[in-house]
Coordinates of N, CA, C and O in Angstrom, one line a residue:
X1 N -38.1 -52.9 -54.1 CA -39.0 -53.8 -53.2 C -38.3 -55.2 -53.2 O -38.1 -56.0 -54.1
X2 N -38.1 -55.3 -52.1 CA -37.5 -56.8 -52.1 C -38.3 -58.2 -52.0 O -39.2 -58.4 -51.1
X3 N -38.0 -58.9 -52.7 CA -38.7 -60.5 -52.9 C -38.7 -61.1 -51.5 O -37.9 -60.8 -50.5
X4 N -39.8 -62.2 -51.5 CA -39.9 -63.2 -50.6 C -38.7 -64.2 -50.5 O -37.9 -64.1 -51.5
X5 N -38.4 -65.0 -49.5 CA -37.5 -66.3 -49.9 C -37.8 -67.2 -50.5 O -37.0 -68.1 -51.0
X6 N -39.2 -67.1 -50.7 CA -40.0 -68.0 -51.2 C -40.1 -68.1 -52.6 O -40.1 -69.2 -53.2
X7 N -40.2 -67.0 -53.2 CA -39.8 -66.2 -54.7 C -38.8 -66.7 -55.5 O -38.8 -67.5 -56.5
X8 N -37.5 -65.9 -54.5 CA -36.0 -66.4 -54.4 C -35.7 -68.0 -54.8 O -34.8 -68.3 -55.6
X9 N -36.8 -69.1 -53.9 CA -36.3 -69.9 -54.6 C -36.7 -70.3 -55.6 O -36.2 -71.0 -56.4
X10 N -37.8 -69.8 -55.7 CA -38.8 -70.2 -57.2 C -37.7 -70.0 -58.1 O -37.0 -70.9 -58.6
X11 N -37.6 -68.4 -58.3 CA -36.8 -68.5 -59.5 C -35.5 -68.8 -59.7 O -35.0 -68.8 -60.8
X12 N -34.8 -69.0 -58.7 CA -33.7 -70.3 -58.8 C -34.1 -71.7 -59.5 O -33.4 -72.0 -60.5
X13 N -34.8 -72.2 -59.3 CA -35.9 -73.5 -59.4 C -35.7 -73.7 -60.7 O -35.2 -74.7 -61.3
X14 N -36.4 -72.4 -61.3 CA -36.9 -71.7 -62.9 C -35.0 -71.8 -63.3 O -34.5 -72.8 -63.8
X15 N -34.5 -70.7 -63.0 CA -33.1 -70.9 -63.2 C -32.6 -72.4 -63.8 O -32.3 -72.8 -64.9
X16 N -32.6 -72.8 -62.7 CA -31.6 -74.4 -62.7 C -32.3 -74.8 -64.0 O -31.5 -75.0 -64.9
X17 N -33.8 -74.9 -64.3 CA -34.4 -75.6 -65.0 C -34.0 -75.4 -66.8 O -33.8 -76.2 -67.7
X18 N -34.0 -74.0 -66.7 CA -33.7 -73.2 -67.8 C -32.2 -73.8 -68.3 O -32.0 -74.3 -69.4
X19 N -31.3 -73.4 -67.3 CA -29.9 -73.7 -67.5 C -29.6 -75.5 -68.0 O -29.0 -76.1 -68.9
X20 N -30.4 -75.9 -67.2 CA -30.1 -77.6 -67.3 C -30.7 -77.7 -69.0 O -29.9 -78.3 -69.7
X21 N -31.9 -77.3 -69.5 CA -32.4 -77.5 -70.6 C -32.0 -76.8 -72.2 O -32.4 -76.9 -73.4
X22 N -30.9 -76.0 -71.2 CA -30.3 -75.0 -72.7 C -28.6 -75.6 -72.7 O -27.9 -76.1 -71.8
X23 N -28.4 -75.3 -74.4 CA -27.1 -75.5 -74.8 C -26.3 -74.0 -74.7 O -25.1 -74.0 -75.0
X24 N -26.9 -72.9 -74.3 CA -26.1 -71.5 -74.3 C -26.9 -70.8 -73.2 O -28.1 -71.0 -73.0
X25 N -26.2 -70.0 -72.7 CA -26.7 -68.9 -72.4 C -26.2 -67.5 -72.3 O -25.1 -67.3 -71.9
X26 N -27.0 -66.5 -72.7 CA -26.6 -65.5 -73.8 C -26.8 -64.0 -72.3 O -27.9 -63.7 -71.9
X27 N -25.8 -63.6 -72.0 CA -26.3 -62.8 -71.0 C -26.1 -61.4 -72.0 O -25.3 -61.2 -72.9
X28 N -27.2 -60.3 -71.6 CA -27.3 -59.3 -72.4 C -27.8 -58.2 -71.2 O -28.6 -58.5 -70.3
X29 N -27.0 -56.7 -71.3 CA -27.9 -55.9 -70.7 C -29.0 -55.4 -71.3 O -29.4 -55.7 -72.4
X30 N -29.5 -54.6 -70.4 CA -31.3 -54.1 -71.2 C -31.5 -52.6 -71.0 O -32.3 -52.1 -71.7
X31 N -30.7 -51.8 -70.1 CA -31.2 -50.5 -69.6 C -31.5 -49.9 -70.6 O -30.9 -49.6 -71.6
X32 N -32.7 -49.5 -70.3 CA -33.7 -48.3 -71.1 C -34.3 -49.2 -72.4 O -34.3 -48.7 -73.5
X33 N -34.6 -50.3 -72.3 CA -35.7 -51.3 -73.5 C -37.1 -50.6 -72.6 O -36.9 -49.9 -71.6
X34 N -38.0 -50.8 -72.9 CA -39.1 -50.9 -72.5 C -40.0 -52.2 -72.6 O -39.9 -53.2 -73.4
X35 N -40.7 -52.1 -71.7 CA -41.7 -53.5 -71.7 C -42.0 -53.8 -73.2 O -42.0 -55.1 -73.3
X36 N -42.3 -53.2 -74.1 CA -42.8 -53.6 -75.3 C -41.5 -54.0 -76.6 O -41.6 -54.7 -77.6
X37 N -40.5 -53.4 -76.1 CA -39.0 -53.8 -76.6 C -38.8 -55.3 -76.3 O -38.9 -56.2 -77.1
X38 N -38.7 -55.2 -75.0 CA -38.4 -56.4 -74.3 C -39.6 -57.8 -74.8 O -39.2 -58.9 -74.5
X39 N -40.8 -57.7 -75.4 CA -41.4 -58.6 -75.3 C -41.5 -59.0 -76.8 O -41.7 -60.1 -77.2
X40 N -41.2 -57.5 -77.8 CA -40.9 -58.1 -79.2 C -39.9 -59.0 -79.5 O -39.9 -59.7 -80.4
X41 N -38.2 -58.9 -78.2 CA -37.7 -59.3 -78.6 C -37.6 -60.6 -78.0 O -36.9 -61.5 -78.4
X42 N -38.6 -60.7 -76.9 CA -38.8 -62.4 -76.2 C -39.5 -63.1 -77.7 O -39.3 -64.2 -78.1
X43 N -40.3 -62.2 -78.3 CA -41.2 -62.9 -79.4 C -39.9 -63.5 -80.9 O -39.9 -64.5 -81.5
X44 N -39.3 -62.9 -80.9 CA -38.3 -63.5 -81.7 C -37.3 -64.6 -81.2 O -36.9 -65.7 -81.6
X45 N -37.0 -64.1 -80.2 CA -36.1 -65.4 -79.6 C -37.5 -66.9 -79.7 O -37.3 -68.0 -80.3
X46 N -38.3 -66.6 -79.1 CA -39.4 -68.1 -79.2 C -39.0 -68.7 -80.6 O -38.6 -69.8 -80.8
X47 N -39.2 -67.9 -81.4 CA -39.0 -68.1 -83.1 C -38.3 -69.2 -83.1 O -38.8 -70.3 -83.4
X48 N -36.8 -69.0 -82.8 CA -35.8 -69.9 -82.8 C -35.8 -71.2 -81.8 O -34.9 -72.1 -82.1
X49 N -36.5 -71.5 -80.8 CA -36.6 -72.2 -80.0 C -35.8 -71.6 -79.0 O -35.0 -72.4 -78.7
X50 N -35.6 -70.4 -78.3 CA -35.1 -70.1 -77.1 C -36.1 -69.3 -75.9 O -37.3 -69.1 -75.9
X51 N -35.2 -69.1 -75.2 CA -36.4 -68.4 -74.1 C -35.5 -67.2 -73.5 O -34.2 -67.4 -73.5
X52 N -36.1 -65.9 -73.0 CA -35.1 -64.7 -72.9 C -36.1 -64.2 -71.6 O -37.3 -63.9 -71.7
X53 N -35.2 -64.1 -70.3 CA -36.2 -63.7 -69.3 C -34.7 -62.2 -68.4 O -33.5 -62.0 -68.6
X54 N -35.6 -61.7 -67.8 CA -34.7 -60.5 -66.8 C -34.5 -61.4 -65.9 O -35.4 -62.3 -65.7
X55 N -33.4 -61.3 -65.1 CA -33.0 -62.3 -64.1 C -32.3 -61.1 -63.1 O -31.8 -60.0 -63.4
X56 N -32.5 -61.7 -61.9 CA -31.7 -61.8 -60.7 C -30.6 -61.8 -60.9 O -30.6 -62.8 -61.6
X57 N -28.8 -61.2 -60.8 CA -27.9 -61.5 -61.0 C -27.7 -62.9 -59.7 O -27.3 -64.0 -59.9
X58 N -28.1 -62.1 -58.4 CA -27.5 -63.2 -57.9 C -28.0 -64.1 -58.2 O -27.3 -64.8 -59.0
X59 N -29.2 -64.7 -57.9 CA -29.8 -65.8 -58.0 C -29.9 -66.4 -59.3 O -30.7 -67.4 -59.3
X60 N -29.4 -66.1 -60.7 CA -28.9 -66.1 -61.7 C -27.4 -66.9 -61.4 O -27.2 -67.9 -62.2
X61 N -26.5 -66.6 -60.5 CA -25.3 -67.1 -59.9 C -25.3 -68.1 -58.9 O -24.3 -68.7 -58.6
X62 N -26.4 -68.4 -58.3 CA -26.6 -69.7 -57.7 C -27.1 -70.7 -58.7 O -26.5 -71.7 -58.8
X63 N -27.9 -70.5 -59.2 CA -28.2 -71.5 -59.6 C -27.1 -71.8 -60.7 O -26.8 -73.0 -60.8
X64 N -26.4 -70.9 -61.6 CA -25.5 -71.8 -62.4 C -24.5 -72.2 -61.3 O -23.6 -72.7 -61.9
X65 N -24.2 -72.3 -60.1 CA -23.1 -72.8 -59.1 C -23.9 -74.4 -59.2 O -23.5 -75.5 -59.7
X66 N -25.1 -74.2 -58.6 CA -25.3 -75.2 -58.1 C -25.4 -76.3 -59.4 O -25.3 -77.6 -59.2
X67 N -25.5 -75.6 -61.1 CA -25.9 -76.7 -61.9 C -24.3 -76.9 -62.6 O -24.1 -77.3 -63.8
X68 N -23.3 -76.6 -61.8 CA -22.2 -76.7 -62.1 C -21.6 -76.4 -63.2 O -20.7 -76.9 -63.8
X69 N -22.3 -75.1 -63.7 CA -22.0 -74.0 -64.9 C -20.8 -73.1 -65.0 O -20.8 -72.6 -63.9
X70 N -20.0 -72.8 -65.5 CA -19.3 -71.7 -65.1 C -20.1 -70.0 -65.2 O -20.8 -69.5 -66.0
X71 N -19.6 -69.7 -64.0 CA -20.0 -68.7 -63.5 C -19.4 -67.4 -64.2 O -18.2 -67.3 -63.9
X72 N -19.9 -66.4 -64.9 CA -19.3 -65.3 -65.7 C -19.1 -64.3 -64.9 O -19.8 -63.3 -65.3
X73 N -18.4 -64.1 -63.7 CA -18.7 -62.8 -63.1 C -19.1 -61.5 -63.1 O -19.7 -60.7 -62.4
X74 N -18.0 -61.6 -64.6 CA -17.5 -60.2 -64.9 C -18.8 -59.4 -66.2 O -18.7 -58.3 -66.7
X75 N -20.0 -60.6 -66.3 CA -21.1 -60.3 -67.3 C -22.4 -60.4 -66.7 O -23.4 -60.6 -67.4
X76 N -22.5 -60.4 -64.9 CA -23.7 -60.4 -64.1 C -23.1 -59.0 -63.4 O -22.3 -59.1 -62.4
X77 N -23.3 -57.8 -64.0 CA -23.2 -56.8 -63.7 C -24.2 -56.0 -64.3 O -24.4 -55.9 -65.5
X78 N -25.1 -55.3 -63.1 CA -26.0 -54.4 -64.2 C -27.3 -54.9 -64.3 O -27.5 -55.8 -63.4
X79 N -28.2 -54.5 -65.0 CA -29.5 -54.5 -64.8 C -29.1 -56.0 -66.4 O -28.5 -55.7 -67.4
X80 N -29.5 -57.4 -65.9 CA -29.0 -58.4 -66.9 C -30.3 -59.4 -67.8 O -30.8 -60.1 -66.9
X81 N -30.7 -59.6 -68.6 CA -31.2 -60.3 -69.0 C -30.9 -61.6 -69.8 O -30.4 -61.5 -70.9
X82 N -31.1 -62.6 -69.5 CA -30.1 -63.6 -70.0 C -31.0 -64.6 -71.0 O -32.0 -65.0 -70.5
X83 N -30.7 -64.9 -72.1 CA -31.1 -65.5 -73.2 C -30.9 -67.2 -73.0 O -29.8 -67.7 -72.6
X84 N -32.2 -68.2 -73.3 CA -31.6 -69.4 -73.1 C -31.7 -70.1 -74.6 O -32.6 -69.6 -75.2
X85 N -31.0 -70.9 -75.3 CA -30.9 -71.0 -76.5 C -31.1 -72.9 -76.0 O -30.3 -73.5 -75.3
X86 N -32.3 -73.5 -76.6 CA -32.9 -74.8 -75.9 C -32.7 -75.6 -77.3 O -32.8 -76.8 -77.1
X87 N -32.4 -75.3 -78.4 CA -31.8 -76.2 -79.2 C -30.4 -75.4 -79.6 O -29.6 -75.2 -78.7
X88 N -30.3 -75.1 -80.8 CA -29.5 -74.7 -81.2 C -28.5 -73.5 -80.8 O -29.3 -72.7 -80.4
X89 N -27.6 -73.1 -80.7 CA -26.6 -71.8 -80.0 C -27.0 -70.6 -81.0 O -27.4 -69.5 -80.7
X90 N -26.7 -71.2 -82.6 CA -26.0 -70.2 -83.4 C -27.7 -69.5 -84.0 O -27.4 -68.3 -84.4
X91 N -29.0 -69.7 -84.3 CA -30.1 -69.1 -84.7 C -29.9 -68.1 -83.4 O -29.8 -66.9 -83.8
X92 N -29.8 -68.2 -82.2 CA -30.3 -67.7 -80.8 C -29.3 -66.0 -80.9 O -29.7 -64.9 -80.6
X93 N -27.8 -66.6 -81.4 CA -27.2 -65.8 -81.3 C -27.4 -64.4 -82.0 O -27.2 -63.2 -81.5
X94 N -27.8 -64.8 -83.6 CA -28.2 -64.6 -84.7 C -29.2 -63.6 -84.2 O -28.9 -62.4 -84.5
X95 N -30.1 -63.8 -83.5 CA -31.6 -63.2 -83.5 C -31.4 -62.1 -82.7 O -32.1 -61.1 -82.8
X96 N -29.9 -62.3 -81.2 CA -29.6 -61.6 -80.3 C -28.9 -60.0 -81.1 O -29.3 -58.9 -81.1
X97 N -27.8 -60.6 -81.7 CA -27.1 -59.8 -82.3 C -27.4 -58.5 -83.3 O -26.8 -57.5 -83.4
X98 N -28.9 -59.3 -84.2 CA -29.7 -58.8 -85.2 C -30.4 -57.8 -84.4 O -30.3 -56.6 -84.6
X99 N -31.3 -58.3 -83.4 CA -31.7 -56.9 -82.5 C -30.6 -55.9 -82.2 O -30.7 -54.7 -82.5
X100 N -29.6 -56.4 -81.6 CA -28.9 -55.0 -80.7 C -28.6 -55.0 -82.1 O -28.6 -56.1 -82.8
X101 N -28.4 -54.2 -82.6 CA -27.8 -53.4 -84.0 C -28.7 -52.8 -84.0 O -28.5 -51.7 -83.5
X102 N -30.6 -53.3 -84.6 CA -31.4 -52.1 -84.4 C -31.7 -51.5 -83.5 O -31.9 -50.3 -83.7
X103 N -31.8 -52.0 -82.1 CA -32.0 -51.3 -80.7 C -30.7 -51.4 -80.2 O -30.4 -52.5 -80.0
X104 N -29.7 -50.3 -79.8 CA -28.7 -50.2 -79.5 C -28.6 -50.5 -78.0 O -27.5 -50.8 -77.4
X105 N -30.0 -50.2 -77.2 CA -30.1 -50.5 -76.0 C -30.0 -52.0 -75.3 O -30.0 -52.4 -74.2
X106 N -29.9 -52.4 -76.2 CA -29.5 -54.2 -76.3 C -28.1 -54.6 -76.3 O -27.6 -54.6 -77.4
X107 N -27.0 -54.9 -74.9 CA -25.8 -55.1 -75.0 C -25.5 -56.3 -75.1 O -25.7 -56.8 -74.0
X108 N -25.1 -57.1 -75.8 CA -24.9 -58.3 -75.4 C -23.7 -58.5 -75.1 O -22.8 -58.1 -75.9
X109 N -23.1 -59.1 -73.7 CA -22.0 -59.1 -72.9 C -21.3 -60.6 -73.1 O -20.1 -60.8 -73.1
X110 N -22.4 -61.5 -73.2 CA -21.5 -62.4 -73.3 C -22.3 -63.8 -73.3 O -23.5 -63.7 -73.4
X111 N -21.8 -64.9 -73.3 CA -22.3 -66.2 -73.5 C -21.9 -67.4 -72.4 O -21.0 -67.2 -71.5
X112 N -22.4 -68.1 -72.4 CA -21.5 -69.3 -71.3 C -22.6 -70.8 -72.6 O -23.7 -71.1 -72.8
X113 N -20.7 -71.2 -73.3 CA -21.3 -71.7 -74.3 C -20.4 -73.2 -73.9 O -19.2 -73.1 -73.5
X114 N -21.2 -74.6 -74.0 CA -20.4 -75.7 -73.8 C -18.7 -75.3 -73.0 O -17.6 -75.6 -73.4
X115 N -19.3 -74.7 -71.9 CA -18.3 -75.3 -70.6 C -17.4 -73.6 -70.4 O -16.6 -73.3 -69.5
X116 N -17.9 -72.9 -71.5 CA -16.5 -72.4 -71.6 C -17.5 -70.9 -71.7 O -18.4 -70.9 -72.5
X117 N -17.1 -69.6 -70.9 CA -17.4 -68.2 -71.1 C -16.7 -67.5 -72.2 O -15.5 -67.0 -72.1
X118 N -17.8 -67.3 -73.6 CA -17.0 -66.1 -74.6 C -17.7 -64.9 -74.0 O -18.5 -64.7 -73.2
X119 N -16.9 -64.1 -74.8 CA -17.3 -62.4 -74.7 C -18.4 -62.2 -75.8 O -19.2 -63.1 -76.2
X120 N -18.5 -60.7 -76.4 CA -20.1 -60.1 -77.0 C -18.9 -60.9 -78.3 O -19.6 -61.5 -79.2
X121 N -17.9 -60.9 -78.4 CA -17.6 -61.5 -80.0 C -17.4 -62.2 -80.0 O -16.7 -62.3 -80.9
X122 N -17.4 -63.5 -79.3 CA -17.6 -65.4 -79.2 C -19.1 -64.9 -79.7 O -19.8 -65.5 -80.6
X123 N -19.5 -64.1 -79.2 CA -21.5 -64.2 -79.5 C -21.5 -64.2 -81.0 O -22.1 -65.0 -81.7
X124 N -20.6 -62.8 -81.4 CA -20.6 -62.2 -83.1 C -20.6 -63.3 -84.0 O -21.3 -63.5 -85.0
X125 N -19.2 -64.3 -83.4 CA -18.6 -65.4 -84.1 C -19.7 -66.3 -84.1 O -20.1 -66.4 -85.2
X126 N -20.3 -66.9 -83.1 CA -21.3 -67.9 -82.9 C -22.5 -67.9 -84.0 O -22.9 -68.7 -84.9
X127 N -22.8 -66.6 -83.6 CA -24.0 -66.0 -84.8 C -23.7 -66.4 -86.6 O -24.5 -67.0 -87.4
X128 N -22.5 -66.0 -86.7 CA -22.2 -66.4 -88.0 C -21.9 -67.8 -88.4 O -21.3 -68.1 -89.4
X129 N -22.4 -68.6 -87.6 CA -21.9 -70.2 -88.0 C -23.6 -70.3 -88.4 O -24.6 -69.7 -88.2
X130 N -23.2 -71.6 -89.3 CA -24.3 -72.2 -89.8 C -25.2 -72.6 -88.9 O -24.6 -72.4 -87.9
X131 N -26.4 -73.2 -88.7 CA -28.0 -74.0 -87.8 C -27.6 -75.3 -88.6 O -27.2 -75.5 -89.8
X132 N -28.0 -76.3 -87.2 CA -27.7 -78.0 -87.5 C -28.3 -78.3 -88.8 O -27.6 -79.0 -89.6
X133 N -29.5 -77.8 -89.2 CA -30.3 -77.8 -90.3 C -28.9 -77.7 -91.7 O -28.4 -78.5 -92.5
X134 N -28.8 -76.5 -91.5 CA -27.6 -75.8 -92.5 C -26.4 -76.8 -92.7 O -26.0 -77.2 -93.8
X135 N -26.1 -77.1 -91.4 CA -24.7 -78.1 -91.6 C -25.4 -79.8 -92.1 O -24.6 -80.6 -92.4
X136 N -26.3 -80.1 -92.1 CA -26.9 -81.2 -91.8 C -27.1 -81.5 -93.6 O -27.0 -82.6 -94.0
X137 N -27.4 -80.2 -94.5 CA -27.7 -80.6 -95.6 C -26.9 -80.1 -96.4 O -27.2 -80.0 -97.6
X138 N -25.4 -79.5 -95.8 CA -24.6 -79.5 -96.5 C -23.3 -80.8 -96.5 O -22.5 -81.1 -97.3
X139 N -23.6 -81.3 -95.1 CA -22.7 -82.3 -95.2 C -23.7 -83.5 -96.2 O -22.9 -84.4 -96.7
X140 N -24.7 -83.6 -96.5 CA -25.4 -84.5 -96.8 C -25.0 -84.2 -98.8 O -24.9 -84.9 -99.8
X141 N -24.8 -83.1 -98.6 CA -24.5 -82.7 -100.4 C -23.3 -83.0 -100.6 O -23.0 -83.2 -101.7
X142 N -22.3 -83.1 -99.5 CA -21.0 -83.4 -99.5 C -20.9 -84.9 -99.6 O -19.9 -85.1 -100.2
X143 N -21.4 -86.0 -99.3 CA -21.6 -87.2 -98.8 C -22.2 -87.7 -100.6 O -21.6 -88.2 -101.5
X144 N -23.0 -87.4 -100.6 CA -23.9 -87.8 -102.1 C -22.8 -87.3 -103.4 O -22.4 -88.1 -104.3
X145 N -22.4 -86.0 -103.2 CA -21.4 -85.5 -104.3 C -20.4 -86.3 -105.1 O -20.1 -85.9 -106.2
X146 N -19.5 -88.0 -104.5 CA -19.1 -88.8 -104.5 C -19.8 -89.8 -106.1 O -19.5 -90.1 -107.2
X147 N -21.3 -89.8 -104.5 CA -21.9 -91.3 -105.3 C -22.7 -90.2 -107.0 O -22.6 -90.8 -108.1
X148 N -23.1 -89.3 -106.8 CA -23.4 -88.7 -108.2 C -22.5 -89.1 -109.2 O -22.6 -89.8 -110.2
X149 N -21.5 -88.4 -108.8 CA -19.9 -88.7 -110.3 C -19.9 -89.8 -110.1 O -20.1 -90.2 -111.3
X150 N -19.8 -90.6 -109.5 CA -19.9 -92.0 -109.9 C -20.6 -92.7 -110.5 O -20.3 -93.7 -111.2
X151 N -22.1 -92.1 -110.3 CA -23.2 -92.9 -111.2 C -23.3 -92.1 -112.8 O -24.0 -92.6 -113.7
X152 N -22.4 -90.8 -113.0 CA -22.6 -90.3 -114.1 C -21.2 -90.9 -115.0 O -21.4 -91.1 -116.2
X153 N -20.0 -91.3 -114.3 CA -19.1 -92.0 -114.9 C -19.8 -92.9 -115.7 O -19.7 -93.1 -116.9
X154 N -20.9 -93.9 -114.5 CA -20.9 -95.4 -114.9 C -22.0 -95.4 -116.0 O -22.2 -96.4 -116.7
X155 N -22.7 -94.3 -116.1 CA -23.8 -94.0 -117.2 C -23.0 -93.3 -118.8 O -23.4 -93.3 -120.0
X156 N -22.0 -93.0 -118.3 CA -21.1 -92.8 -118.9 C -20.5 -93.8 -120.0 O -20.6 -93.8 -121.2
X157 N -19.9 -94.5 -119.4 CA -19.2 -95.5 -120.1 C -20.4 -96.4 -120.6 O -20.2 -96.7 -121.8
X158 N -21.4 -96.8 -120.2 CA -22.7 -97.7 -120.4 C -23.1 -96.9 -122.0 O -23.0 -97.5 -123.1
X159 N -23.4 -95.7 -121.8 CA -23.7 -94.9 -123.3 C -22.4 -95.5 -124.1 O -22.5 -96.5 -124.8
X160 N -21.4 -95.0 -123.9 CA -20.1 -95.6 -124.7 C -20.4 -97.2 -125.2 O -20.0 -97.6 -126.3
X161 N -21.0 -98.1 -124.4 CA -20.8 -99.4 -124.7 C -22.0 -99.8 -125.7 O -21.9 -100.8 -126.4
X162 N -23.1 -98.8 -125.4 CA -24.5 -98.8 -126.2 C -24.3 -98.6 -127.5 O -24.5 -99.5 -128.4
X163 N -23.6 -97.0 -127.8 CA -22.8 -96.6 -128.8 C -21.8 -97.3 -130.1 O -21.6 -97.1 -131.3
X164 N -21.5 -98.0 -129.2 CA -20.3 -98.7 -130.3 C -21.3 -100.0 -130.3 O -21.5 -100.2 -131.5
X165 N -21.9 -100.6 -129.7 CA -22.9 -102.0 -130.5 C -23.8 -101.6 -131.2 O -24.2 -102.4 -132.0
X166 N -24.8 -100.0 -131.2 CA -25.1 -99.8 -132.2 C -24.9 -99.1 -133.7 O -25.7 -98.9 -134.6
X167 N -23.3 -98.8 -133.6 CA -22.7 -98.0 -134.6 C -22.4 -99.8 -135.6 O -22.7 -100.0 -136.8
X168 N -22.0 -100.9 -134.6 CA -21.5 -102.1 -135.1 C -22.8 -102.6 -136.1 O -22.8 -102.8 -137.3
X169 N -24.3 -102.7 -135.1 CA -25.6 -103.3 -136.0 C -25.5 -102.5 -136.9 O -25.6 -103.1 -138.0
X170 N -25.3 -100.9 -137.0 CA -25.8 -100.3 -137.8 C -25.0 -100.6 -139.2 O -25.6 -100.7 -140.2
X171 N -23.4 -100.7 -139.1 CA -22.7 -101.0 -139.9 C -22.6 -102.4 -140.5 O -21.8 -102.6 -141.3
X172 N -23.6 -103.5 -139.9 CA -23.3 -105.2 -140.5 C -24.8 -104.8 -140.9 O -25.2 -105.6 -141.8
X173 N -25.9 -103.7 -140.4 CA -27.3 -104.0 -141.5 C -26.9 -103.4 -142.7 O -27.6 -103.6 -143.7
X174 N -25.7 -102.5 -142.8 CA -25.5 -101.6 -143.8 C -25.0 -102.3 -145.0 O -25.3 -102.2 -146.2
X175 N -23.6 -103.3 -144.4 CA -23.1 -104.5 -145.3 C -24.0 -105.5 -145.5 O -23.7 -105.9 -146.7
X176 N -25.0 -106.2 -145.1 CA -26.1 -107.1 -145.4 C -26.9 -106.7 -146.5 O -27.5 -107.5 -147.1
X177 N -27.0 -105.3 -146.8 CA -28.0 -104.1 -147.8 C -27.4 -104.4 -149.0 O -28.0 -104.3 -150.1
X178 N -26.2 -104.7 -148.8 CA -25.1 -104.4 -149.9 C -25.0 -105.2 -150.7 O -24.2 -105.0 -151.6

């Protein structure tokens, strides 16, 4: 059944909006999910902060033209549903990847990630990187790791200096006894 023009541009509209507001986009086939597949796995993607809709190939291809995206040709083939990842890349990928393993009917073809089109293993790769969170409080342990040994040095030598003036009182109360 074919759509209105009116439709058409809607969900271009929706498109552009989606596109302009995401750092990835995760194109995946679907054939043979079912509506109830399909909405457990929109329910996980929300999880992560992304959004996963069935799209239009073409009008899926206008609008990333018009939002100056590169255009994946060779992964709007097929019945496509395309993943938008609104914060982070690597949870989105994570969530994508974790499904198709258990539902095999889940393809993931490919990505259009900061400027540049990977394949289903740019996706694999992406998945296995750390969430800003992850990098955020490991550089923060890397950063502090510094100032710790340094305050354990300087507590360090401070004991040493305590040490030796009370080894000294202890030894001039010991000759004063005497």
């Amino acid at each position: 059944m074919a759509i209105s023009k009116a439709r058409k541009d809607e969900l271009v509209a929706q498109y552009i909006e989606l596109i302009n507001e995401s750092n990835a986009i995760f194109v995946t086939e679907y054939t043979g999910l079912s509506v109830s597949d399909l909405e457990a796995l929109r329910e996980k993607v929300r999880e992560v902060d992304g959004a996963f809709y069935v799209t239009k190939n073409r009008l899926l291809r206008v609008a990333m033209e018009q939002t100056n995206t590169p255009v994946p040709e060779e992964l709007l083939i097929g019945q496509v549903a395309a993943g938008f990842a609104m914060s982070d890349a690597p949870p989105l990928a994570k969530t994508l990847v974790d499904y198709a393993k258990k539902e095999e009917r889940l393809i993931i073809k490919g990505v259009v990630f900061d400027g540049d089109v990977l394949s289903a293993d740019g996706v694999k790769a992406l998945a296995s990187l750390p969430s800003l969170p992850e990098v955020q409080s490991q550089l923060v342990g890397i950063i502090s790791a510094p100032a710790r040994n340094l305050a354990a040095v300087i507590a360090g030598g401070v004991r040493q200096v305590i040490n030796v003036v009370d080894a000294y009182a202890k030894n001039d109360e010991s000759a004063e006894a005497a």
